Amino acid sequence: MAGRTEDWSSMEQSSPAAASRPRSRSPWRIGKAVAQGALGAVLASAGVSHLTTARQEFRAQVPSWFPADPDTVVLVSGVVEILLGSALLVTWKQPHRRRVGLLVAAFFVAVLPGNVAQLLEQKDGFGLDTDAKRLARLPFQAVLVAWALLSTRRPRGGR
C-alpha cells in the first residue's frame, strides 16, 4: 500500500455511489444558470415588445434593402425571440442546452445587419437618435453573443 499514489477523491467521484449523489452547485454553475435564465427572460420580453409596445421602434432596425415588409420582419423576429427565450428558460440539460445557446448566438449575429443599417441609414429608434449613440450600441451585440455562448456552455468536464 505504501507504493500506491491513487487519488482517493477521484476514485470516490467515479464510484457508483458518487454517480447517484446530486452534483455540487458551484458558484460557476449557479451563475451560468442565472445568466441563462436572465437571457431567456430578456429575449422573451423583447419578443413580446416586438409584437406590442415597441413595434414601431423595432421597424427602425429593419434595413431598407431587406426584401420584406418591415412590419412582417418585426413580427417574425418577435416570435423567434419569444421562442428562443422560452427555449432558454426550459432547456437545462446538455447537449440541448448548448444547442439552444448556439441558436441564440446565431440569432444575435443574424440581426446585427439591422443594427448596422440603423447607423448607416441614420434611423432613430429606442433613443438612438445620434450616430454616436447608434455606433455605441453595436458592440453590445458581441456581449449578447458571448452571454448566449457562455451561459449555455458545457461544464469543463464535458458532461
XYZ file of C-alpha atoms in Angstrom, residues 27 30 35 47 53 67 89 104-105 116 120 126 130 147 154:
15
model
C -20.845 29.291 -7.985
C -25.227 28.684 -10.463
C -27.323 34.101 -16.708
C -40.088 39.383 -28.353
C -45.475 48.334 -27.398
C -36.580 42.326 -49.276
C -35.951 29.113 -19.862
C -29.449 32.243 -29.758
C -25.915 33.393 -30.584
C -25.575 48.478 -38.666
C -25.797 53.870 -41.753
C -35.012 53.339 -28.814
C -27.439 60.280 -32.957
C -23.813 35.869 -22.993
C -20.779 22.597 -21.280
